[in-house]
CSV table of C-alpha atoms in Angstrom, one decimal:
chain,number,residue,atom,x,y,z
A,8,UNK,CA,3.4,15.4,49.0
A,9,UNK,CA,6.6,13.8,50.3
A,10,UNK,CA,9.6,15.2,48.5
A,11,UNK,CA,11.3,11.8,49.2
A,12,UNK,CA,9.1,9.6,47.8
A,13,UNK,CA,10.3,6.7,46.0
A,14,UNK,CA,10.2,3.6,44.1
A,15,UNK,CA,12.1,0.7,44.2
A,16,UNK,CA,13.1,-1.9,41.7
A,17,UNK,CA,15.8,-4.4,42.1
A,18,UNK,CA,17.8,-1.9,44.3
A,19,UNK,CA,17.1,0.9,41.6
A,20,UNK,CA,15.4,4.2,43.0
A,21,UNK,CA,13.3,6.5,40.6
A,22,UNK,CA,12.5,9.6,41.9
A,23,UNK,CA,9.2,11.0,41.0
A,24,UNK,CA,10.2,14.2,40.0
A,25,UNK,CA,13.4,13.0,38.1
A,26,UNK,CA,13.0,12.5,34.6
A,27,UNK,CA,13.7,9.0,33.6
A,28,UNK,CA,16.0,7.9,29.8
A,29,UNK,CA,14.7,4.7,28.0
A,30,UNK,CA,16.6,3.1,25.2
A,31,UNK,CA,14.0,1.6,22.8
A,32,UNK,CA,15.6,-0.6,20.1
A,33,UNK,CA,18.6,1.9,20.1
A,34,UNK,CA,16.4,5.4,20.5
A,35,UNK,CA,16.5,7.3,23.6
A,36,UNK,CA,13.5,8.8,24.7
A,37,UNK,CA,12.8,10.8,28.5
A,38,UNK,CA,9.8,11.2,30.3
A,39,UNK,CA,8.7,10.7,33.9
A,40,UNK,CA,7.6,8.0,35.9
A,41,UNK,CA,3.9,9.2,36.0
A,42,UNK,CA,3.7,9.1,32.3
A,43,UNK,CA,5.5,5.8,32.8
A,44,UNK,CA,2.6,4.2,35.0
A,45,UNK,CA,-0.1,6.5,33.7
A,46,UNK,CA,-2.0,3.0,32.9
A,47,UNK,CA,-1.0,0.6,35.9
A,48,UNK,CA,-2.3,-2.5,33.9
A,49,UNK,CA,0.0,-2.3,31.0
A,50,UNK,CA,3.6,-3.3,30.5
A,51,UNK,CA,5.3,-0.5,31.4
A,52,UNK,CA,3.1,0.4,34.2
A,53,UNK,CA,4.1,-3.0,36.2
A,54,UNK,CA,7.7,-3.1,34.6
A,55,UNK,CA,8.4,0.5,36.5
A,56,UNK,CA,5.8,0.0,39.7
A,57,UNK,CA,8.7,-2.7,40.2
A,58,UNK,CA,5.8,-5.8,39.1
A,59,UNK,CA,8.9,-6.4,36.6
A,60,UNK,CA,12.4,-6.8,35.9
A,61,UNK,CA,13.9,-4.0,33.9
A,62,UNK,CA,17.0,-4.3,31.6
A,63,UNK,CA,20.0,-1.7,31.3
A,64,UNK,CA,22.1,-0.5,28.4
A,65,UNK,CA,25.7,0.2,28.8
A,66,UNK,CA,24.8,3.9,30.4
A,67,UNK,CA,22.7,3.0,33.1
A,68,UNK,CA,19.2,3.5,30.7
A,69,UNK,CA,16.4,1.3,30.8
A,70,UNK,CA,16.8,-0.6,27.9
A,71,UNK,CA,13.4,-2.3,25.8
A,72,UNK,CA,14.4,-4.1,23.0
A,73,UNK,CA,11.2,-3.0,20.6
A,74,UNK,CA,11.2,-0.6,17.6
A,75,UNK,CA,12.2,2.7,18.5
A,76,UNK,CA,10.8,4.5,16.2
A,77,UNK,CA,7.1,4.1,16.7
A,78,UNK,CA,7.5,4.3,20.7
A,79,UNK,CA,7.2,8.1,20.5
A,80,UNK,CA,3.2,7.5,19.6
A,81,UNK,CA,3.1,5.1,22.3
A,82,UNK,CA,4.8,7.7,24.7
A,83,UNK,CA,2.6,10.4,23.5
A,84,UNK,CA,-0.4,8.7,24.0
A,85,UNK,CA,0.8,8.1,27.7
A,86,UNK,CA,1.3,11.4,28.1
A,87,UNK,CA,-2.2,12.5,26.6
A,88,UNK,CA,-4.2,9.7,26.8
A,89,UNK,CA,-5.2,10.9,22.9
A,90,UNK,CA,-4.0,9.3,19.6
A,91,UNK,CA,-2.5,11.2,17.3
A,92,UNK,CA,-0.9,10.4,13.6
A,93,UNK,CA,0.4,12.1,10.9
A,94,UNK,CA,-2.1,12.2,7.8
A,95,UNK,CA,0.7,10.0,5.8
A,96,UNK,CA,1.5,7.5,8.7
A,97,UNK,CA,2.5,4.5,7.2
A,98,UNK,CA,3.3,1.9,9.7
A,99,UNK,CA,-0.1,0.9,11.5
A,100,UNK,CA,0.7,-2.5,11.8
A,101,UNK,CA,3.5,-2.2,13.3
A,102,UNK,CA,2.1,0.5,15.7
A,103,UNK,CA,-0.8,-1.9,16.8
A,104,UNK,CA,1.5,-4.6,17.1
A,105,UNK,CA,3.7,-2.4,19.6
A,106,UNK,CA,0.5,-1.3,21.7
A,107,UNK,CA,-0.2,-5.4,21.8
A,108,UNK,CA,3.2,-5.7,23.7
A,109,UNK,CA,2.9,-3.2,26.1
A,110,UNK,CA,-0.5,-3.9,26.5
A,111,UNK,CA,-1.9,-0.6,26.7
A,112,UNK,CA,-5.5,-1.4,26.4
A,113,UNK,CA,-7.0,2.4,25.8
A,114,UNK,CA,-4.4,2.6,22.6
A,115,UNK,CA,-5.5,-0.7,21.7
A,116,UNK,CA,-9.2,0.4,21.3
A,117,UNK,CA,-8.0,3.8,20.0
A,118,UNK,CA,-6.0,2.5,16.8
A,119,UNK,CA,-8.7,-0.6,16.2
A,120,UNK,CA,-11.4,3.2,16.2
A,121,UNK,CA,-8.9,4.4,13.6
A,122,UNK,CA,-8.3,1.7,11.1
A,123,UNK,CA,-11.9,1.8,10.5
A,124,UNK,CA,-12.1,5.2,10.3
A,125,UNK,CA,-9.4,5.1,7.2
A,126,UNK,CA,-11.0,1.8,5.9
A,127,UNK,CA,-14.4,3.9,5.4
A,128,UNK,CA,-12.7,7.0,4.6
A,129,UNK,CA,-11.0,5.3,1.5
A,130,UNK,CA,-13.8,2.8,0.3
A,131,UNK,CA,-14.2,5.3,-2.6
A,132,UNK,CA,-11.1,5.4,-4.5
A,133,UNK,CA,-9.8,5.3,-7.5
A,134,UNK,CA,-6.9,3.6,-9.4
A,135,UNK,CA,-4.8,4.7,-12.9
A,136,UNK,CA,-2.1,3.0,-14.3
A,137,UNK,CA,-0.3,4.2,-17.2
A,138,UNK,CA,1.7,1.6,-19.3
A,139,UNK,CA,4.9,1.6,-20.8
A,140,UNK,CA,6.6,-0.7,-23.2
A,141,UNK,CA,9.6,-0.9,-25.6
A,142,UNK,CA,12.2,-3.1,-26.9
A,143,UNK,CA,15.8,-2.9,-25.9
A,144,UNK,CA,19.1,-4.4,-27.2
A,145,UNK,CA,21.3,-5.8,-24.5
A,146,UNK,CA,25.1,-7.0,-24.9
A,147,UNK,CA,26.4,-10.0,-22.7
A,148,UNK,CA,29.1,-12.2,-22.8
A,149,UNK,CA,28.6,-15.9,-22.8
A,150,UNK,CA,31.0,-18.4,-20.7
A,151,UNK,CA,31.9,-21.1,-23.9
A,152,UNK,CA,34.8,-23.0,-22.2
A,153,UNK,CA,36.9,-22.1,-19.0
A,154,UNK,CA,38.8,-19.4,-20.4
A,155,UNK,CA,36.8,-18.5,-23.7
A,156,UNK,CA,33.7,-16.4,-23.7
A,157,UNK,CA,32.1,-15.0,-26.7
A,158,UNK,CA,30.4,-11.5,-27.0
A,159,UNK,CA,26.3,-12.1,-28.0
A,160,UNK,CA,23.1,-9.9,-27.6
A,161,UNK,CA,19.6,-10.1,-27.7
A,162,UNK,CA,16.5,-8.0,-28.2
A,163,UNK,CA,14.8,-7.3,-24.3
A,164,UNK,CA,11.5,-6.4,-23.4
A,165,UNK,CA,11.5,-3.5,-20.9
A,166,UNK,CA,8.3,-2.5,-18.8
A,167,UNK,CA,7.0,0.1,-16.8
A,168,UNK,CA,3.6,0.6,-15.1
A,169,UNK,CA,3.1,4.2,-13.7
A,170,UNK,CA,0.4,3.9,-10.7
A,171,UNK,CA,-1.4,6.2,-9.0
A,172,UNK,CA,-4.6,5.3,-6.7
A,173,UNK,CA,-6.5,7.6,-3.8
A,174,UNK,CA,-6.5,4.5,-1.9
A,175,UNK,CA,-2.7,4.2,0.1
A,176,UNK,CA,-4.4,1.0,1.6
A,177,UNK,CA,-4.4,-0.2,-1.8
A,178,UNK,CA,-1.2,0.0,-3.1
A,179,UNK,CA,0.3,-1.9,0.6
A,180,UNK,CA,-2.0,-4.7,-0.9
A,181,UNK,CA,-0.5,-4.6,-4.2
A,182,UNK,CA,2.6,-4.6,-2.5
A,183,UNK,CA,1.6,-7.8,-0.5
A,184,UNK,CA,1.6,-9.6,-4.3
A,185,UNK,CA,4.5,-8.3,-6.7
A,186,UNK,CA,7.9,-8.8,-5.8
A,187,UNK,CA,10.8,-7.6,-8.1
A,188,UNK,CA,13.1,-10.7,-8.5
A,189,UNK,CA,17.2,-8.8,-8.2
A,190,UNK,CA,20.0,-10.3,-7.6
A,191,UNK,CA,19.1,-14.3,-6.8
A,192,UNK,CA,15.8,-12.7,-4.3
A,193,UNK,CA,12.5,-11.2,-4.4
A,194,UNK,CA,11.4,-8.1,-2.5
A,195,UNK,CA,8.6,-7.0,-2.5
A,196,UNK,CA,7.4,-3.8,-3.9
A,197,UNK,CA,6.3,-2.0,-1.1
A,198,UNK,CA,10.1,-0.8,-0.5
A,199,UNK,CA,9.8,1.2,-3.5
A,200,UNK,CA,6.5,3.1,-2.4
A,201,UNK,CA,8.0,6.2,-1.4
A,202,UNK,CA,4.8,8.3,-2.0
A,203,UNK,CA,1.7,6.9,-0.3
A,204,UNK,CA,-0.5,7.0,-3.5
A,205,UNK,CA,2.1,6.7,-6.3
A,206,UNK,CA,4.1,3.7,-7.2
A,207,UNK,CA,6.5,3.0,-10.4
A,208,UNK,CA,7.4,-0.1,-11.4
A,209,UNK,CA,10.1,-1.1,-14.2
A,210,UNK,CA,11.1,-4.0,-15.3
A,211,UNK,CA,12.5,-6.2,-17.9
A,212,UNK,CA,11.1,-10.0,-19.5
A,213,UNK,CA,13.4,-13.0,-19.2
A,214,UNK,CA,16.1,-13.3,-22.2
A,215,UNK,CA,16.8,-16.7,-23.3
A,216,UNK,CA,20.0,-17.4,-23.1
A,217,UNK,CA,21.1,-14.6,-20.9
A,218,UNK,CA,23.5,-15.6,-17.8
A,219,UNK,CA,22.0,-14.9,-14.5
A,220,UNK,CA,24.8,-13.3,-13.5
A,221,UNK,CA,24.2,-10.7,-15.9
A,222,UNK,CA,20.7,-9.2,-14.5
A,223,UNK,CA,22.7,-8.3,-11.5
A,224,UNK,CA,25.2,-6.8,-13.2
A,225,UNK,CA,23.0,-4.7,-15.6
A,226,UNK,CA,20.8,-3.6,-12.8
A,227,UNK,CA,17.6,-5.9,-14.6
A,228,UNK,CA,15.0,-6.9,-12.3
A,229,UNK,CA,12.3,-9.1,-13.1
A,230,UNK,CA,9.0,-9.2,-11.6
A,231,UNK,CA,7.1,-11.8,-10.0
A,232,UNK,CA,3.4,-12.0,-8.5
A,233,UNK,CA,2.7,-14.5,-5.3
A,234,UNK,CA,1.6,-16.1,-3.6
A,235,UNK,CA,1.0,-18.0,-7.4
A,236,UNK,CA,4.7,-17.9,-8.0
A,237,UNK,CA,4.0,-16.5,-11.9
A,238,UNK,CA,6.9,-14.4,-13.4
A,239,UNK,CA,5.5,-11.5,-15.6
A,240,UNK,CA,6.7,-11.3,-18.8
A,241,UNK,CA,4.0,-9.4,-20.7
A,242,UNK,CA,1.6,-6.4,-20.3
A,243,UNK,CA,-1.0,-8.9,-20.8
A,244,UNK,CA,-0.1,-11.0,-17.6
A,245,UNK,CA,0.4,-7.9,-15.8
A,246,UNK,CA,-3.0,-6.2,-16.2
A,247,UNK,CA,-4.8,-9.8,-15.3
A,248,UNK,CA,-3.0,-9.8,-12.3
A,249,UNK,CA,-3.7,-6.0,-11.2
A,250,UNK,CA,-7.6,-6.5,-12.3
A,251,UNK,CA,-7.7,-9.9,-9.8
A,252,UNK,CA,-6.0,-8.1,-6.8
A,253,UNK,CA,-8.1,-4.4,-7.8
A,254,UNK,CA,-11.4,-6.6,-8.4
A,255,UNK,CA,-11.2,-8.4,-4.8
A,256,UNK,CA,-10.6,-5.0,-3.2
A,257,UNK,CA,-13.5,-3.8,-4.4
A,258,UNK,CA,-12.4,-2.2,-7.8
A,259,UNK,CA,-14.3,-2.0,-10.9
A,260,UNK,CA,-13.1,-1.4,-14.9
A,261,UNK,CA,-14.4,2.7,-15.0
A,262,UNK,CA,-16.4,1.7,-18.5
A,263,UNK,CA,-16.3,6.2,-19.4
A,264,UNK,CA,-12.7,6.5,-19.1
A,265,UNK,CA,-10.3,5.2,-21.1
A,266,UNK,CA,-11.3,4.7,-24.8
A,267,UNK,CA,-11.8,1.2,-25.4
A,268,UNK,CA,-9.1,1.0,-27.6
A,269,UNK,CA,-6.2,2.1,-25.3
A,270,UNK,CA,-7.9,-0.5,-22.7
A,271,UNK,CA,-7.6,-3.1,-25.2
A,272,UNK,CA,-4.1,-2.1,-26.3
A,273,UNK,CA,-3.3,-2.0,-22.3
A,274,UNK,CA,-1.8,1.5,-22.4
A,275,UNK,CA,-4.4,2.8,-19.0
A,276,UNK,CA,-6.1,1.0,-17.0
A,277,UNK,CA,-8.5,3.1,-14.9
A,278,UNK,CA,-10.9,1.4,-12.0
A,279,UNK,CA,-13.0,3.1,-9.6
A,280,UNK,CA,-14.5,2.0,-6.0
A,281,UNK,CA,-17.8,3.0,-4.3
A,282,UNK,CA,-18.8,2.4,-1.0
């Protein structure tokens, strides 16, 4: 093999032997030009074949401007040609969504294999919630004229629903429907899901009379369910919601497990799945 061979892009040389530095979305990552065009039809194969323009950051790198963090499964699969995920990998979409732009049709097929592979794996599942309730005072100053406020309080209802479910695909859906309502927005849930299969929501009911202002300020968030736009103030409005979102994912009410009466009384809700 010629020790001088070389490609050429926009008067820019690339050795093969040289390792090559890409900044993706702020992340550096090096690998070699072979690994680079291991799959000539995709993006990166024309884009450093010299098919395509290339940008530069500030030190000379090749510079994508894509999510950084999920690149390494694209550069891996370059490099072996196999897919491989940790067991708690939570991004998928955003990984397929990265193998659509660079157009790297093996990985395409690969991850499309491996969503139905966890779609079958978790059609039997099953989902506990735990439920929580109590009464709380809270204190707040009311705005009477410009410069006289007056000191008032009223009795709060404070929630919490403790989650767990063997489906991980699950709780993302539930996270597609509530939102937590904080400071003037909504966000959804699914920034709280730290732990694939558990999930704990609290929250407080709407206080008449309390100043908007004042949820902020005591750290209060409210919840909300879309896309019907229905704040929940109850138990009762919370576990109908949950049993439509369950029930359409496949969930049914586990009629051994809990006694009727703490079903009734909403304190567990239990639901299983079978394939």
């Amino acid at each position: 093999m010629l020790a001088g061979l070389y490609y050429s892009q926009h008067r820019d040389f690339f050795i093969m032997s040289e390792p090559i530095t890409l900044n993706v979305g702020g992340k550096l990552y090096t690998t070699s030009l072979s690994t680079l065009t291991s799959f000539p039809d995709s993006m990166l194969g024309a884009m450093f074949s010299g098919k395509m323009p290339t940008k530069r950051d500030s030190q000379g790198n090749c510079f994508i401007d894509r999510d950084g963090k999920v690149f390494r499964y694209i550069l891996n699969f370059l490099r072996t040609s196999h897919l491989d995920l940790p067991e708690d990998f939570q991004e998928m979409g955003l990984l397929r969504r990265e193998a659509d732009f660079y157009q790297v049709q093996p990985l395409i097929e690969a991850l499309q294999e491996k969503e139905v592979e966890l779609s079958k794996a978790e059609k039997n599942a099953m989902l506990n919630i735990t439920l929580d309730q109590r009464t709380q005072t809270v204190h707040f100053t009311v705005r009477e004229a410009p410069q006289i406020y007056s000191l008032s309080s009223s009795n709060m209802e404070v929630f919490s629903a403790h989650i767990f479910s063997t489906s991980s695909l699950f709780l993302k859906l539930l996270g597609s429907r509530l939102y937590y309502c904080f400071n003037g927005n909504l966000s959804s849930i699914s920034s709280y899901l730290q732990d694939p299969n558990h999930l704990t929501l609290d929250w407080v009911a709407t206080v008449e009379g309390l100043p908007e202002e004042e949820y902020t300020r005591q750290n209060l968030k409210r919840l909300w369910v879309v896309p019907a736009n229905k704040q929940i103030n109850s138990f009762q409005v919370f576990v109908e919601e949950v049993l439509k979102i369950a029930m359409s994912d496949g969930f049914c009410v586990d009629s051994s497990h809990p006694h009727a009466s703490d079903f009734m009384n909403n304190k567990i809700i239990r639901l299983i799945r079978y394939k």
